[in-house]
PDB file of C-alpha atoms and ligand atoms in Angstrom:
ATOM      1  CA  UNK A  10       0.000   0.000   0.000  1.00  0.00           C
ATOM      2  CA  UNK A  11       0.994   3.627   0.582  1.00  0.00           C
ATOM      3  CA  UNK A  12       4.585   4.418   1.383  1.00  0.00           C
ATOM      4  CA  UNK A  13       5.792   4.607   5.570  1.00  0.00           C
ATOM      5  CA  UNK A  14       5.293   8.669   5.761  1.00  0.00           C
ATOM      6  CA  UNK A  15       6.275  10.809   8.993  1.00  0.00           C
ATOM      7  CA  UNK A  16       4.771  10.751  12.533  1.00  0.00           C
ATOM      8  CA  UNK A  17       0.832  11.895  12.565  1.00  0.00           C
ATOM      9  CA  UNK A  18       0.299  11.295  16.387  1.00  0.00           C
ATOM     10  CA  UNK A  19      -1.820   8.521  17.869  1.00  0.00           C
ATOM     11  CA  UNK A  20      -4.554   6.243  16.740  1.00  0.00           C
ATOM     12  CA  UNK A  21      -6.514   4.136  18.867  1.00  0.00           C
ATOM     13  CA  UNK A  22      -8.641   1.252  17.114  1.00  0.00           C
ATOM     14  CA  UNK A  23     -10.889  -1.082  19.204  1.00  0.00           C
ATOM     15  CA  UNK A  24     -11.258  -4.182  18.730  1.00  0.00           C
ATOM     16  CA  UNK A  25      -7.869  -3.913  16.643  1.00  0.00           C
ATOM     17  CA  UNK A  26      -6.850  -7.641  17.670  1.00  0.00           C
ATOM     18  CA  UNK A  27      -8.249  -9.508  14.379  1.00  0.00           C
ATOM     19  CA  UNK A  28      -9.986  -8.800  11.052  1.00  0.00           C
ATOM     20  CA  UNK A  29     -10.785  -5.516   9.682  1.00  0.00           C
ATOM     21  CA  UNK A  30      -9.248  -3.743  13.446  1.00  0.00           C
ATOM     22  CA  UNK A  31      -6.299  -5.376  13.016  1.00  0.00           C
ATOM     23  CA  UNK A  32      -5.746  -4.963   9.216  1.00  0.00           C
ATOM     24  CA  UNK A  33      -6.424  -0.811  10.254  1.00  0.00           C
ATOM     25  CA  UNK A  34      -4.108  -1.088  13.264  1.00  0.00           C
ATOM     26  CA  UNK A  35      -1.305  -1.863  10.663  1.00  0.00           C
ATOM     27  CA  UNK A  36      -2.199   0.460   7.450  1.00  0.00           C
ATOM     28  CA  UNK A  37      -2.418   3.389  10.257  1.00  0.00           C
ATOM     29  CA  UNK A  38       1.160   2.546  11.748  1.00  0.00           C
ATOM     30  CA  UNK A  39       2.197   2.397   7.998  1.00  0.00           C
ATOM     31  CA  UNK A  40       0.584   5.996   7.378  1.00  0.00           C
ATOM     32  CA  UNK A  41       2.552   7.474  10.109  1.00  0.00           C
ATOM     33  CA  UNK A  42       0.313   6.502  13.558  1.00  0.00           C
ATOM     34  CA  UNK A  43       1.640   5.149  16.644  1.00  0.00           C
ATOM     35  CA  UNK A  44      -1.144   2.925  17.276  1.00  0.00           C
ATOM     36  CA  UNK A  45      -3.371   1.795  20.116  1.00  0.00           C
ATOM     37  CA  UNK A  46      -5.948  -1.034  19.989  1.00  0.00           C
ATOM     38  CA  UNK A  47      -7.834  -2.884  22.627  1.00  0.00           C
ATOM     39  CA  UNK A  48      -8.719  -6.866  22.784  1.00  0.00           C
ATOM     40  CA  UNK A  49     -11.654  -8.632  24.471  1.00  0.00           C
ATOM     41  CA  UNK A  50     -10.150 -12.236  25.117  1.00  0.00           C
ATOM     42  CA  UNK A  51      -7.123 -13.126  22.936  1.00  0.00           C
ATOM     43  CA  UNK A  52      -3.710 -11.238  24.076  1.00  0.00           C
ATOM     44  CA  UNK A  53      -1.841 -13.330  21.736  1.00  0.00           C
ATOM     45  CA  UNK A  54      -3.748 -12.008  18.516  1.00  0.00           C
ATOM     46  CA  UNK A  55      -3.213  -8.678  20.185  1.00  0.00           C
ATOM     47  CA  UNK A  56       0.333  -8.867  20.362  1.00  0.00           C
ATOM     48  CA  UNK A  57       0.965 -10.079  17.026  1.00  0.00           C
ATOM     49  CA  UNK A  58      -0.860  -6.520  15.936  1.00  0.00           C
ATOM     50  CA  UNK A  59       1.530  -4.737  18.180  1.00  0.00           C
ATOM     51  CA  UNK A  60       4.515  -6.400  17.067  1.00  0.00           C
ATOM     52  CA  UNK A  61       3.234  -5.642  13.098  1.00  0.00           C
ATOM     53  CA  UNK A  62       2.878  -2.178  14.128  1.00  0.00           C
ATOM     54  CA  UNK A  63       6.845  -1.615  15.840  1.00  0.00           C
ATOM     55  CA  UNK A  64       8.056  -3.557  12.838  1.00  0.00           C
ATOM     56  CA  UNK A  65       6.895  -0.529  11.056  1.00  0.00           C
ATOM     57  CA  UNK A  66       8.834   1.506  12.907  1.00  0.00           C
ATOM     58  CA  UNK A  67       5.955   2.840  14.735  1.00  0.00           C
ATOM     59  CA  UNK A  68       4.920   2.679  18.937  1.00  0.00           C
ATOM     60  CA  UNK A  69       2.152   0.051  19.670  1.00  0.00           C
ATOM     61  CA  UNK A  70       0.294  -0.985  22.505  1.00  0.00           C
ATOM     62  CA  UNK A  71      -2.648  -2.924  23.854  1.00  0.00           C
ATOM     63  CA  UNK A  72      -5.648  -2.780  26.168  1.00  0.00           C
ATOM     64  CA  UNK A  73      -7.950  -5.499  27.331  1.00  0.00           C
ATOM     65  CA  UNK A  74     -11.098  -3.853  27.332  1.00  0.00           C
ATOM     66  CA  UNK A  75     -14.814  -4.597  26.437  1.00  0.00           C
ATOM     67  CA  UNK A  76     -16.315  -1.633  24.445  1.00  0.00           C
ATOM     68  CA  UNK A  77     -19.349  -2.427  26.377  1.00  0.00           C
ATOM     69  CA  UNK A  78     -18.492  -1.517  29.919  1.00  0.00           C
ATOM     70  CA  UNK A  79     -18.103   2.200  30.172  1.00  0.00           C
ATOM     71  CA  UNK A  80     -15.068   1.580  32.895  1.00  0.00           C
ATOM     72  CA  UNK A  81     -13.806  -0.267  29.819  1.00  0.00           C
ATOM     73  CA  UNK A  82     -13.198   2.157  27.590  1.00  0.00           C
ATOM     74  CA  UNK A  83     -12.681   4.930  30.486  1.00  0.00           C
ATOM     75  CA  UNK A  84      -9.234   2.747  31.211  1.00  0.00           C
ATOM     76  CA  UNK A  85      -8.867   1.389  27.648  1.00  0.00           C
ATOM     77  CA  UNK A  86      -8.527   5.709  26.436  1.00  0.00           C
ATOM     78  CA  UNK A  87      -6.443   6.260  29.657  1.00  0.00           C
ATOM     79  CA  UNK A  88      -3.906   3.680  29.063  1.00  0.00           C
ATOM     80  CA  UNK A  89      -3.368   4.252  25.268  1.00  0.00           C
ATOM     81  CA  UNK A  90      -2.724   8.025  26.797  1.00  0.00           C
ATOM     82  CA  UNK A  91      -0.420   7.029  29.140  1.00  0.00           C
ATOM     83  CA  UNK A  92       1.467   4.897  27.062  1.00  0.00           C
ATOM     84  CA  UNK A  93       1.642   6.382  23.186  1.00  0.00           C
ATOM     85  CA  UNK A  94       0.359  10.468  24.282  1.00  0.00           C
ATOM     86  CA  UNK A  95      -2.453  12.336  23.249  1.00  0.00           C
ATOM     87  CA  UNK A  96      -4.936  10.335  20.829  1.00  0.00           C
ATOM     88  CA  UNK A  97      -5.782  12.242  17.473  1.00  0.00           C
ATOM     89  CA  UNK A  98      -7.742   9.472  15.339  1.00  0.00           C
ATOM     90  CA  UNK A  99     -10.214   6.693  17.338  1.00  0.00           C
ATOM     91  CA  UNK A 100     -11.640   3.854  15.092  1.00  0.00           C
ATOM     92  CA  UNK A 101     -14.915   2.976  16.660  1.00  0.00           C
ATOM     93  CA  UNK A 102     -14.456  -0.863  15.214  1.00  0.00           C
ATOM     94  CA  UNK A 103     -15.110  -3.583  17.417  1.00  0.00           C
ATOM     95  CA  UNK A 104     -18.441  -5.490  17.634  1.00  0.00           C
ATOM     96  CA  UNK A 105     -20.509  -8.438  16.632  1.00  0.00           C
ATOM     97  CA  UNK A 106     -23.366 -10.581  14.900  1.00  0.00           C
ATOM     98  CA  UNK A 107     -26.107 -12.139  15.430  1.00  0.00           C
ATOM     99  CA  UNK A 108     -26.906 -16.081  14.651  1.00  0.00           C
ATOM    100  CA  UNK A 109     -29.139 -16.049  12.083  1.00  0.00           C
ATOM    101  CA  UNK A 110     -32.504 -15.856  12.579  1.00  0.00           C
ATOM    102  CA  UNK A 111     -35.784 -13.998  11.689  1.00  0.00           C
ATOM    103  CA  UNK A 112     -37.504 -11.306  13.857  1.00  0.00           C
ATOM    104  CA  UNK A 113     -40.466 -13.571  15.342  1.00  0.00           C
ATOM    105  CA  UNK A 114     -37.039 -15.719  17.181  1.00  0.00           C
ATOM    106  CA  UNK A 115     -35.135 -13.028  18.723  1.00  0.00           C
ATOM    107  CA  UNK A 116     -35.299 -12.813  23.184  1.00  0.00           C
ATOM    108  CA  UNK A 117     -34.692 -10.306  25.232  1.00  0.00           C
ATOM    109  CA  UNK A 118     -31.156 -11.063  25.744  1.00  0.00           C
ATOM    110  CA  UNK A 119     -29.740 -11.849  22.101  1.00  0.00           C
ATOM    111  CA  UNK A 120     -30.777  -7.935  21.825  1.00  0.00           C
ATOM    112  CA  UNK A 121     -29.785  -6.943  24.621  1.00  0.00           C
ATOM    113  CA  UNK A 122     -26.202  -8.387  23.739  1.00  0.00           C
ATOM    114  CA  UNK A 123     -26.107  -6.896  20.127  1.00  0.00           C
ATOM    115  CA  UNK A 124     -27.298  -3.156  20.905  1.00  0.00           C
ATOM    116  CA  UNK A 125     -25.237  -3.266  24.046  1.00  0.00           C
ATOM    117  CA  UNK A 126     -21.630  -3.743  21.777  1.00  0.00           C
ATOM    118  CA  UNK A 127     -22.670  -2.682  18.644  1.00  0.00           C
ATOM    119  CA  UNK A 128     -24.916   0.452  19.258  1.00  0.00           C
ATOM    120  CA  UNK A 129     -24.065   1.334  23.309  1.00  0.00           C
ATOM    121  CA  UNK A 130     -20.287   0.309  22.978  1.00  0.00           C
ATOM    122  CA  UNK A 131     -19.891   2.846  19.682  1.00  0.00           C
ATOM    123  CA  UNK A 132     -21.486   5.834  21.905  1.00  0.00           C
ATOM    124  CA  UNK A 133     -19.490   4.802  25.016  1.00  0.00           C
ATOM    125  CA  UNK A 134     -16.135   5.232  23.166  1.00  0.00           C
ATOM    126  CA  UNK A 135     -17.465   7.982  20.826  1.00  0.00           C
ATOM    127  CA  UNK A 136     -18.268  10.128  23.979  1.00  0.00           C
ATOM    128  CA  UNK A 137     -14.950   8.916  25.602  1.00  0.00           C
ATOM    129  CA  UNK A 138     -13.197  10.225  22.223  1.00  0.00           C
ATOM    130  CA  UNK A 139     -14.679  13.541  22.118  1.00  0.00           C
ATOM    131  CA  UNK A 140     -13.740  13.984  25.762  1.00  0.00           C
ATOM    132  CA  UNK A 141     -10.459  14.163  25.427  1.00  0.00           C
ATOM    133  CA  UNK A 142      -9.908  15.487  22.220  1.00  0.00           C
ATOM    134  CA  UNK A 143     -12.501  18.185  22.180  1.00  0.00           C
ATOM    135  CA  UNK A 144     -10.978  21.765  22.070  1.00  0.00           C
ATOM    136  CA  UNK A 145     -14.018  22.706  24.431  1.00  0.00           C
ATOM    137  CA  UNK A 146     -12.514  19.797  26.697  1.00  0.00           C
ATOM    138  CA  UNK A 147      -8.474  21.485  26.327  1.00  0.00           C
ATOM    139  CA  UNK A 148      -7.747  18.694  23.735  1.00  0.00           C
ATOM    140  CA  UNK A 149      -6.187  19.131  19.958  1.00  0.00           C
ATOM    141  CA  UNK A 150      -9.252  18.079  18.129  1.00  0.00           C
ATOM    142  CA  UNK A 151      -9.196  14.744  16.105  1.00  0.00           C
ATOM    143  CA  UNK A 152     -11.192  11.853  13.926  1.00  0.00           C
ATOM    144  CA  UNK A 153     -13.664   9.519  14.995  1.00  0.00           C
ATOM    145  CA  UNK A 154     -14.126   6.590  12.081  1.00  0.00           C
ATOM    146  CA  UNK A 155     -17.122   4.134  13.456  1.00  0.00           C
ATOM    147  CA  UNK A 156     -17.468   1.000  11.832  1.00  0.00           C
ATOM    148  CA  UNK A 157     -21.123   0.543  10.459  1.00  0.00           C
ATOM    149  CA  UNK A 158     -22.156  -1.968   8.295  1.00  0.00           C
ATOM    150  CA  UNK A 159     -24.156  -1.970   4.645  1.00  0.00           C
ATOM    151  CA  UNK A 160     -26.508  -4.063   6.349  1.00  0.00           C
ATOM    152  CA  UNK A 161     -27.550  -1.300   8.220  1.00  0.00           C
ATOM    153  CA  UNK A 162     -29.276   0.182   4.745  1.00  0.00           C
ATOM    154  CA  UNK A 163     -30.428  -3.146   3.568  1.00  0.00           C
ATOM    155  CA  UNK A 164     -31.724  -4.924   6.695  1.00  0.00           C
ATOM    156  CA  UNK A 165     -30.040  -8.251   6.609  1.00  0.00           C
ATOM    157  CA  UNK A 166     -33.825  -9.850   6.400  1.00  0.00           C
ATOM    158  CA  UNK A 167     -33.883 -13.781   7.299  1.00  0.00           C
ATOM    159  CA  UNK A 168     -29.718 -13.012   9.101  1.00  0.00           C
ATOM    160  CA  UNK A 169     -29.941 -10.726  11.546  1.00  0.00           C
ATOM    161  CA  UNK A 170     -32.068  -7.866  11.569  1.00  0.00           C
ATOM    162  CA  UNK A 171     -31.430  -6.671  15.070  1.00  0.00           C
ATOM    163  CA  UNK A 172     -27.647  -6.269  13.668  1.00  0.00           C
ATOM    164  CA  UNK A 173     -28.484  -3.881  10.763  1.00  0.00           C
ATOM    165  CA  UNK A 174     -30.635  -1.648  13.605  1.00  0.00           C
ATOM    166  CA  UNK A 175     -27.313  -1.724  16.009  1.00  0.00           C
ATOM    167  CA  UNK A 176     -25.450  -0.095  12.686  1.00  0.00           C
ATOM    168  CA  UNK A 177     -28.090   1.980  11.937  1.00  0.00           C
ATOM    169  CA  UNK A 178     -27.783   3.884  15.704  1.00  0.00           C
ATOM    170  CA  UNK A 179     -24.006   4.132  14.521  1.00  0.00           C
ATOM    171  CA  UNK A 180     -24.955   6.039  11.073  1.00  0.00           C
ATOM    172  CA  UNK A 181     -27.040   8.162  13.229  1.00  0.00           C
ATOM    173  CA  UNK A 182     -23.971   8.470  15.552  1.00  0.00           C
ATOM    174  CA  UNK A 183     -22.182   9.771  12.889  1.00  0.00           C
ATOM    175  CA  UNK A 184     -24.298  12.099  11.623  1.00  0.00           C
ATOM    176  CA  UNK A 185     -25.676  13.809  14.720  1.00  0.00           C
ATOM    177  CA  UNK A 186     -21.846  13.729  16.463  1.00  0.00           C
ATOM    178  CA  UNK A 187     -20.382  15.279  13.628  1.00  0.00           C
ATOM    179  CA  UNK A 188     -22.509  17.970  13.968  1.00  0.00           C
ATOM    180  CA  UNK A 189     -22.727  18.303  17.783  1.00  0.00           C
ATOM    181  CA  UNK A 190     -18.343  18.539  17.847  1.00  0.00           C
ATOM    182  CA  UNK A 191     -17.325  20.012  14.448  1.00  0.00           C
ATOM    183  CA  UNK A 192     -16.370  23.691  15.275  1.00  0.00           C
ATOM    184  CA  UNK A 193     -14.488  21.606  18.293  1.00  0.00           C
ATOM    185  CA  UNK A 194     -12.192  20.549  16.428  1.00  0.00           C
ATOM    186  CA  UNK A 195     -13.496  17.122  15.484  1.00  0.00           C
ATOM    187  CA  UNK A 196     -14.460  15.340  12.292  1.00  0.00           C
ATOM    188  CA  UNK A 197     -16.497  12.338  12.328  1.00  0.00           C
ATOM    189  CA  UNK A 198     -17.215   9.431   9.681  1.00  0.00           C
ATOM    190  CA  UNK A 199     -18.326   6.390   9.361  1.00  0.00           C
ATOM    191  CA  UNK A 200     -17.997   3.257   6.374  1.00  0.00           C
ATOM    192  CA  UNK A 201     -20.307   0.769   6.090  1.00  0.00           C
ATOM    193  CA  UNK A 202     -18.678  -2.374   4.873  1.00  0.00           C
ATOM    194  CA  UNK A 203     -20.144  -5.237   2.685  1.00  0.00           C
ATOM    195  CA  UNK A 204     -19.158  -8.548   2.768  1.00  0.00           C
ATOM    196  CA  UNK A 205     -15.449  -8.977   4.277  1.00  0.00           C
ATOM    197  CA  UNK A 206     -13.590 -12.007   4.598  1.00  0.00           C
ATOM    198  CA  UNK A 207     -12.870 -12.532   8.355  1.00  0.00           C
ATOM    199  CA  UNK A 208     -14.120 -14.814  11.313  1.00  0.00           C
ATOM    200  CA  UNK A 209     -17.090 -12.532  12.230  1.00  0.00           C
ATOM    201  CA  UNK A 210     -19.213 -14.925   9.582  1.00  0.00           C
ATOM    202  CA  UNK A 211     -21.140 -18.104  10.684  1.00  0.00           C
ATOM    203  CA  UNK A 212     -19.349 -20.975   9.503  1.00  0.00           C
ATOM    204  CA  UNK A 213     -19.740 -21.592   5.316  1.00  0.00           C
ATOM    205  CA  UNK A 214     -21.549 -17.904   5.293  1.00  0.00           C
ATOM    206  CA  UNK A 215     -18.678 -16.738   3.006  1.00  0.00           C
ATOM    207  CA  UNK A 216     -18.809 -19.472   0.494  1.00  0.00           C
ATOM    208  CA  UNK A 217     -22.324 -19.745   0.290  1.00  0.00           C
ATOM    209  CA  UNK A 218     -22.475 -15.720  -0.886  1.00  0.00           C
ATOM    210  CA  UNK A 219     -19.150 -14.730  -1.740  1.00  0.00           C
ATOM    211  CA  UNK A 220     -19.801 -14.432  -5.036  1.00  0.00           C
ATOM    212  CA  UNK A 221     -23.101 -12.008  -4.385  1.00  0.00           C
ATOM    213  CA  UNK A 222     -21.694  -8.753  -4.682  1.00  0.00           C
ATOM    214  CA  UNK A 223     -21.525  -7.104  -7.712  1.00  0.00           C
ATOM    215  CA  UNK A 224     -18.148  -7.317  -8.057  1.00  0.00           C
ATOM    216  CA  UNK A 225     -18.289 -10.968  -7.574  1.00  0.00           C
ATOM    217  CA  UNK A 226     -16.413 -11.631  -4.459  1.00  0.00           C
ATOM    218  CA  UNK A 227     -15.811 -10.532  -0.838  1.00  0.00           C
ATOM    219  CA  UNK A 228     -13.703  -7.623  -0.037  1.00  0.00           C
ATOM    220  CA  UNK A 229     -10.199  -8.244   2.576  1.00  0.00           C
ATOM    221  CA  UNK A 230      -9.600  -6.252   5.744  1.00  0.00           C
ATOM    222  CA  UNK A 231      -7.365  -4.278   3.986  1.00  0.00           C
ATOM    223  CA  UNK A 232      -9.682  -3.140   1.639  1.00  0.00           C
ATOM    224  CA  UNK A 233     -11.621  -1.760   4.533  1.00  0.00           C
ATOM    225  CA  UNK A 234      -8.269  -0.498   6.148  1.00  0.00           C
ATOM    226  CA  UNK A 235      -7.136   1.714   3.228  1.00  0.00           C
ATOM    227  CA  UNK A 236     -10.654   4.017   3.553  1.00  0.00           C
ATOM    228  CA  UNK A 237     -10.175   3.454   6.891  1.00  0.00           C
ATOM    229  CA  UNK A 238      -6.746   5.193   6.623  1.00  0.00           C
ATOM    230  CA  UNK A 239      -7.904   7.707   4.983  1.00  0.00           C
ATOM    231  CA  UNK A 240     -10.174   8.807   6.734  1.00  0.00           C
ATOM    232  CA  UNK A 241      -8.221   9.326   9.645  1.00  0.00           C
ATOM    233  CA  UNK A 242      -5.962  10.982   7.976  1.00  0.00           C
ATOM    234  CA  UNK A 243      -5.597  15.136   6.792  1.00  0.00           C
ATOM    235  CA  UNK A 244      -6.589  13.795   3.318  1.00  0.00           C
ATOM    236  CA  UNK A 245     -10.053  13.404   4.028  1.00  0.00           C
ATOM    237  CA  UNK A 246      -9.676  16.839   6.174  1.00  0.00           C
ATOM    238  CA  UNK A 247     -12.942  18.510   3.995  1.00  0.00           C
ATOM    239  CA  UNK A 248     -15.016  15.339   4.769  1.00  0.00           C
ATOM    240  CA  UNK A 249     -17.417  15.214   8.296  1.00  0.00           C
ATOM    241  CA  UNK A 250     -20.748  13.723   8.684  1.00  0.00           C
ATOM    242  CA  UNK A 251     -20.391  11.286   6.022  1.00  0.00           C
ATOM    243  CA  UNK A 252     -20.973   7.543   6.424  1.00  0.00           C
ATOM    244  CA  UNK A 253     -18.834   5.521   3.006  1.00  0.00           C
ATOM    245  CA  UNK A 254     -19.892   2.351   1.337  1.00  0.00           C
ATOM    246  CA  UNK A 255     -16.737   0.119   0.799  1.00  0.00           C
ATOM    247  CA  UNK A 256     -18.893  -3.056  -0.344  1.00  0.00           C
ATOM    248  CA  UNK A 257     -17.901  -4.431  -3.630  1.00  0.00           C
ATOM    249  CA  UNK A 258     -21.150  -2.430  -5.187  1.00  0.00           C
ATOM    250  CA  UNK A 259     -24.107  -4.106  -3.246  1.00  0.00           C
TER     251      UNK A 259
HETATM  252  P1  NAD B 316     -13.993  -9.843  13.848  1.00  0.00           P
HETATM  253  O1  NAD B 316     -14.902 -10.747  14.601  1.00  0.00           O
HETATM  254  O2  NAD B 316     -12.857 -10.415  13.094  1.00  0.00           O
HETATM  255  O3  NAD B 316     -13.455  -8.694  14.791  1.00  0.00           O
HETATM  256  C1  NAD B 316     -14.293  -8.044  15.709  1.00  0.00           C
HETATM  257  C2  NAD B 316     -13.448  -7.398  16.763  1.00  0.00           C
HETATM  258  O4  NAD B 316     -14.294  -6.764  17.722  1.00  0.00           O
HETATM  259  C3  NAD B 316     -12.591  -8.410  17.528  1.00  0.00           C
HETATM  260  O5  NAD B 316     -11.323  -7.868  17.754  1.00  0.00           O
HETATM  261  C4  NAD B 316     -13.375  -8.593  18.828  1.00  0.00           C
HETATM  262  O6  NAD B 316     -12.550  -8.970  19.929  1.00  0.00           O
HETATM  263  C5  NAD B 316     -13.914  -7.191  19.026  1.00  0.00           C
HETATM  264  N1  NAD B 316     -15.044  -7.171  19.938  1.00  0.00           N
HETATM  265  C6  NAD B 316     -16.231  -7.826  19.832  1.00  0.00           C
HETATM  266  N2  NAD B 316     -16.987  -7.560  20.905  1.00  0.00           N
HETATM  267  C7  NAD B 316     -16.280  -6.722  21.692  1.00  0.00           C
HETATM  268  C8  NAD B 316     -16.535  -6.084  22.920  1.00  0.00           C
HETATM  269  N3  NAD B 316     -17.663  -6.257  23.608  1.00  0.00           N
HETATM  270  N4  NAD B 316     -15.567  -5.276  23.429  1.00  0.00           N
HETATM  271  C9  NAD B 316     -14.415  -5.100  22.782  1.00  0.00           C
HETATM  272  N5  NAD B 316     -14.116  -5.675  21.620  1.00  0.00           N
HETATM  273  C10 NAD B 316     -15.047  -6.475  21.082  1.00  0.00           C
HETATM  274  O7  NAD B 316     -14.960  -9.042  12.866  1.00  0.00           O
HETATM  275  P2  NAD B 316     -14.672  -7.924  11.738  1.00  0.00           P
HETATM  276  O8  NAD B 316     -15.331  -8.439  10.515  1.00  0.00           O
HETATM  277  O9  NAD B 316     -13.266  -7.508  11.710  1.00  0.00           O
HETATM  278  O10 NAD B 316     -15.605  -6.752  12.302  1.00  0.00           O
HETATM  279  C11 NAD B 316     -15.115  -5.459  12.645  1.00  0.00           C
HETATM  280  C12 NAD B 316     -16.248  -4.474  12.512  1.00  0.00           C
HETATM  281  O11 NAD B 316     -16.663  -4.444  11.142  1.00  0.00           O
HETATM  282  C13 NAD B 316     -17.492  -4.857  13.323  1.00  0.00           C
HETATM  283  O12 NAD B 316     -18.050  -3.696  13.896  1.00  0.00           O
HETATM  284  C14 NAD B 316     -18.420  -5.422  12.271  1.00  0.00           C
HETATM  285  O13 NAD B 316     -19.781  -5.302  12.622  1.00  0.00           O
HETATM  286  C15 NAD B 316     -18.053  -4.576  11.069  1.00  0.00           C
HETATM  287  N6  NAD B 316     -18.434  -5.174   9.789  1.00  0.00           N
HETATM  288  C16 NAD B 316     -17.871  -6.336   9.358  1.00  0.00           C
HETATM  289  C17 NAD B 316     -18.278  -6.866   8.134  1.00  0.00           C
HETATM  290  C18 NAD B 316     -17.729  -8.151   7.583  1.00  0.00           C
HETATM  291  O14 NAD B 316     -18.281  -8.685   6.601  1.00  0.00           O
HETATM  292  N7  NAD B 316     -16.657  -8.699   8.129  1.00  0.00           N
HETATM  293  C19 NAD B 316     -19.248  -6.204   7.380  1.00  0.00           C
HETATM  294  C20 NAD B 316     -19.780  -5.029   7.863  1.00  0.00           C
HETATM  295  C21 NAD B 316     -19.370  -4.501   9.060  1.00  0.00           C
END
């Protein structure tokens, strides 16, 4: 991808252990970012991400935190502050699915579990972002990038239609924050990704519909990670409010 440039500061990206987070963690420390990601469960997927990020040249570091638990991501923004300095770009990434199923199945606590990460988790470190790098607040200003999903415009029917609702909360996120914080010195944007080959899917998802989008297969992490990039970055530095498709057409 794009050549190692010069220091841009600090980027933190949650759930930056595997898949798309992971793939980001290393295009950012590539673009210039000393990088900071948090993990739920698996420190040695974490650490493979940090040591992808020194080899770079760049500083790295890593958080167990669940995006969930406002305490979480209070010590999760802390730590990465601590450790790397003041953070200028936070990718709102981590989260989950569903199993599939149709509306008429869902209980209580399978939405409970998906708004909580998806939708609660992406306000709890938006507001944690915007905290510390609000000008009102004495910080520098900086990017948010939340990770939404395509399915949050087409609805996932017959998958997981509480899923596409948590992403929709996250477009409105976007929208509304970016407006709320953007004479503070903060932009914020969102993507929506389309179908992306990593271990989020239900086993055989990927090669039952890889072939559905319209440009006939599923996109990488890194696909996602170059917008991603972007976006963080000062080349994007007219853009705020807007959430980007990155979905092989569909
Ligand atoms: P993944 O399962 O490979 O990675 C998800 C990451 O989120 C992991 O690092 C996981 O530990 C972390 N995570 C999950 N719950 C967490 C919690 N409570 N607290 C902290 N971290 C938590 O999946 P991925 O495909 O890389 O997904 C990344 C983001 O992209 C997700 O928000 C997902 O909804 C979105 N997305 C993915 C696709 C796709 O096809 N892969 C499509 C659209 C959107």
């Amino acid at each position: 991808m794009s050549e190692i440039v010069a220091g841009r500061g600090v980027a933190l990206v949650t759930g930056g252990s595997r898949g798309i987070g992971a793939a980001a963690a290393v295009e950012l420390a590539r673009d210039g970012w000393n990088v900071g990601i948090s993990y739920r469960t698996r420190a040695d997927e974490a650490k493979r991400v940090v040591d992808a990020c020194t080899e770079l040249g760049r500083r790295a570091f890593a958080v167990q935190a669940d995006v969930a638990e406002a305490d979480d991501v209070e010590g999760l923004f802390d730590g990465v502050t601590a450790e790397l300095g003041a953070i200028g770009a936070v990718i709102n990434n981590a989260g989950i699915v569903s199993p599939s199923g149709r509306v008429d199945q869902y209980d209580v606590a399978r939405l409970e579990r998906v708004f909580r990460i998806n939708s609660i988790g992406a306000f709890l470190v938006a507001g944690a972002a915007v905290r510390r790098m609000s000008t009102a607040h004495g910080g520098s200003g900086g990017v948010i990038v939340n990770v939404s999903s395509r399915a949050s415009v087409l609805g996932s029917a017959g998958e997981y239609v509480d899923y596409a609702s948590s992403k929709a909360a996250v477009d409105a996120l976007t929208v509304g924050l970016a407006n709320e914080v953007a004479k503070e010195g903060i932009r914020v944007l969102g993507i929506r990704p389309g179908l992306i080959e990593t271990d989020i899917h239900e086993p055989g998802r990927l090669d039952r519909i890889g072939t559905t989008p319209p440009l006939g297969r599923p996109g990488t992490a890194h696909e996602v990670a170059a917008l991603i990039t972007f976006l963080a970055s000062d080349r994007s530095s007219y853009m705020t409010g807007s959430t980007i498709d990155v979905a092989g057409g569909r």
